[in-house]
PDB file of N, CA and C in Angstrom:
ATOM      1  N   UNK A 161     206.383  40.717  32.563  1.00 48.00           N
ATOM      2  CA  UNK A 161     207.310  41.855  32.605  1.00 48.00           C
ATOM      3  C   UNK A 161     207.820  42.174  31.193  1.00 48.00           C
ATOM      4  N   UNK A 162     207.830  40.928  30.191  1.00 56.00           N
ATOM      5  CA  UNK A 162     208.305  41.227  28.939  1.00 56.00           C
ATOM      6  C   UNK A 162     207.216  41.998  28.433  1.00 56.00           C
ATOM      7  N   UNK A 163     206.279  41.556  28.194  1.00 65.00           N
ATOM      8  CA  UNK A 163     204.885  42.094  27.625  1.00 65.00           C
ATOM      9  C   UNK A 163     205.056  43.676  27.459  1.00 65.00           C
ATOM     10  N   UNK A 164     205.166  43.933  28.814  1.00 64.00           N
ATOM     11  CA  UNK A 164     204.886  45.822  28.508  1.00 64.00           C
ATOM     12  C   UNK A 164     206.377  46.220  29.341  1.00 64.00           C
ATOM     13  N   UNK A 165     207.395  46.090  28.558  1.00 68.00           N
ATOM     14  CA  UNK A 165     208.625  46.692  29.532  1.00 68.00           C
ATOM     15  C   UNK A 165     208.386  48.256  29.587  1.00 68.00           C
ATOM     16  N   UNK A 166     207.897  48.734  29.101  1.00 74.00           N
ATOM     17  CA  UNK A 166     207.421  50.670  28.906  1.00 74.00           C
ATOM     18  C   UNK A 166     206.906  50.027  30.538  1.00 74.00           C
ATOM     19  N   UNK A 167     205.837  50.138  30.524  1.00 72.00           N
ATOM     20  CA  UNK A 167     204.987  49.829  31.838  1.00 72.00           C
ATOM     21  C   UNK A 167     205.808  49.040  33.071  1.00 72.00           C
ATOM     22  N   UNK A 168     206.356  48.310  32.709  1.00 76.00           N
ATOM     23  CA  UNK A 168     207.249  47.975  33.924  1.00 76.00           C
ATOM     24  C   UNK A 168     208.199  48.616  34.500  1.00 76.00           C
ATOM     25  N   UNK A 169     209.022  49.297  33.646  1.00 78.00           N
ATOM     26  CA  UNK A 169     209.739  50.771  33.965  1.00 78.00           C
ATOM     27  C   UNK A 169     209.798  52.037  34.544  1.00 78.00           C
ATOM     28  N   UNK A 170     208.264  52.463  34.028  1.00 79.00           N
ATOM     29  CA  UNK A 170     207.747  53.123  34.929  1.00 79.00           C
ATOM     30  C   UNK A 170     207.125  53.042  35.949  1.00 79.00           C
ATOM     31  N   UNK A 171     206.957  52.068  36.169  1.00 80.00           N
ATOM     32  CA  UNK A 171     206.420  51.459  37.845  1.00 80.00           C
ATOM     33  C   UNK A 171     207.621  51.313  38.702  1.00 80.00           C
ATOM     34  N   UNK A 172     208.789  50.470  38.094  1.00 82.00           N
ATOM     35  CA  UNK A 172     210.104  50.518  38.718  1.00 82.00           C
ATOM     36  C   UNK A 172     210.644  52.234  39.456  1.00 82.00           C
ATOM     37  N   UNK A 173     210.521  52.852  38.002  1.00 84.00           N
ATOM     38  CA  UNK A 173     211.199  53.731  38.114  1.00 84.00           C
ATOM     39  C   UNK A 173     210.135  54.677  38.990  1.00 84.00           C
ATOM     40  N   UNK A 174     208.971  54.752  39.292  1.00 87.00           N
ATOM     41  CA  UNK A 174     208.267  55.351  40.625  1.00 87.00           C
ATOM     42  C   UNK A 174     208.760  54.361  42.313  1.00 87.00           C
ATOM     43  N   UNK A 175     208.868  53.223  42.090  1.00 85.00           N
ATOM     44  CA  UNK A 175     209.213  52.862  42.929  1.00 85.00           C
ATOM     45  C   UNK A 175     210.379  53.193  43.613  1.00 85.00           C
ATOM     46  N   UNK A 176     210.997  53.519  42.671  1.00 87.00           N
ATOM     47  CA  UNK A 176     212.700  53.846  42.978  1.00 87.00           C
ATOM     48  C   UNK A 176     212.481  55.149  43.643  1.00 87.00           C
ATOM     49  N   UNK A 177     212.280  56.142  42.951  1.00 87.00           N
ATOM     50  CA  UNK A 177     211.538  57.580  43.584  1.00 87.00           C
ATOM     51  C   UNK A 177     210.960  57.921  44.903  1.00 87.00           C
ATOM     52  N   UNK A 178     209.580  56.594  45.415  1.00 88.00           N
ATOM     53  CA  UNK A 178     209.370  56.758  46.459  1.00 88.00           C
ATOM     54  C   UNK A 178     209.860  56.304  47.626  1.00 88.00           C
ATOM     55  N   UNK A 179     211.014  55.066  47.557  1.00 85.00           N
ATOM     56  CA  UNK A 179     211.512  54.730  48.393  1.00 85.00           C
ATOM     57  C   UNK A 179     212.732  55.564  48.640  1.00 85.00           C
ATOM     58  N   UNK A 180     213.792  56.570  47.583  1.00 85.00           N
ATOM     59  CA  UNK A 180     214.193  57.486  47.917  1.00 85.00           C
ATOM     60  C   UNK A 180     213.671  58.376  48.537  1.00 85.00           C
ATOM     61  N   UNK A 181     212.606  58.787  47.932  1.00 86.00           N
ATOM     62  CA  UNK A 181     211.563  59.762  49.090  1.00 86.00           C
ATOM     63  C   UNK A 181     211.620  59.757  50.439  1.00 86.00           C
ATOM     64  N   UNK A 182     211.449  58.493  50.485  1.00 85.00           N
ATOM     65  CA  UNK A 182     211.314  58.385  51.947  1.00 85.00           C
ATOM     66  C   UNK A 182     212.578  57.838  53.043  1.00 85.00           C
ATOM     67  N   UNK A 183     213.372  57.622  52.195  1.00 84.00           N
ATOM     68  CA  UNK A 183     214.992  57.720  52.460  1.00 84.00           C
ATOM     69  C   UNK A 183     214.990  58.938  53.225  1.00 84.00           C
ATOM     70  N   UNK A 184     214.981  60.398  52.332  1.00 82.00           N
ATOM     71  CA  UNK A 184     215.804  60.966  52.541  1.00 82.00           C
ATOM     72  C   UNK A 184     214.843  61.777  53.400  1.00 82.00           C
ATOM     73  N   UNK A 185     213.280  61.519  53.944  1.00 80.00           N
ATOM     74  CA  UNK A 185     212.396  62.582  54.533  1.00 80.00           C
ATOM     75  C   UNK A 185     212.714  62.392  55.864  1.00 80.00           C
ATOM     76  N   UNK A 186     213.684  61.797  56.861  1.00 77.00           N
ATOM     77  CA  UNK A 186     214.515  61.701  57.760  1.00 77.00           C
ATOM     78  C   UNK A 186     215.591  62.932  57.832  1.00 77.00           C
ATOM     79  N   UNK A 187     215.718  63.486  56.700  1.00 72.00           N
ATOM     80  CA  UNK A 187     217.138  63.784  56.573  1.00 72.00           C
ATOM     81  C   UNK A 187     216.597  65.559  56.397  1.00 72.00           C
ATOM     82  N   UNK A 188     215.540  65.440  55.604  1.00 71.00           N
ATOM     83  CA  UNK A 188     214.567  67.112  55.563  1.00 71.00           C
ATOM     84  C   UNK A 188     214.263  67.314  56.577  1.00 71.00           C
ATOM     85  N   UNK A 189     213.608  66.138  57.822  1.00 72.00           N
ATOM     86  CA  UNK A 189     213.389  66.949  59.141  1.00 72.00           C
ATOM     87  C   UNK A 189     214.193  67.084  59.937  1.00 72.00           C
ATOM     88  N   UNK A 190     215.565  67.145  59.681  1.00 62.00           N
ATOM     89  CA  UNK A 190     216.527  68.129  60.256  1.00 62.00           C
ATOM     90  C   UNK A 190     215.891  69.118  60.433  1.00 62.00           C
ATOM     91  N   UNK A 191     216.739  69.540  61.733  1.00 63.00           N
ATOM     92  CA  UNK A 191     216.480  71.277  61.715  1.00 63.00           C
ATOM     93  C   UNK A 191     217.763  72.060  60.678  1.00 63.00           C
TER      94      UNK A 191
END
């Protein structure tokens, strides 16, 4: 994780993204 913190970050930081994603795609199929 030290090696490439650039690269670990952005994997984090997609991770973070898609699990919000899919948080909130409950909440879009409202009517």
């Amino acid at each position: 994780m030290a090696r490439c913190p650039r690269g670990t970050v952005a994997v984090d930081f997609k991770g973070l993204v898609e699990i919000r994603e899919w948080a909130l795609a409950p909440l879009t199929d409202l009517p």
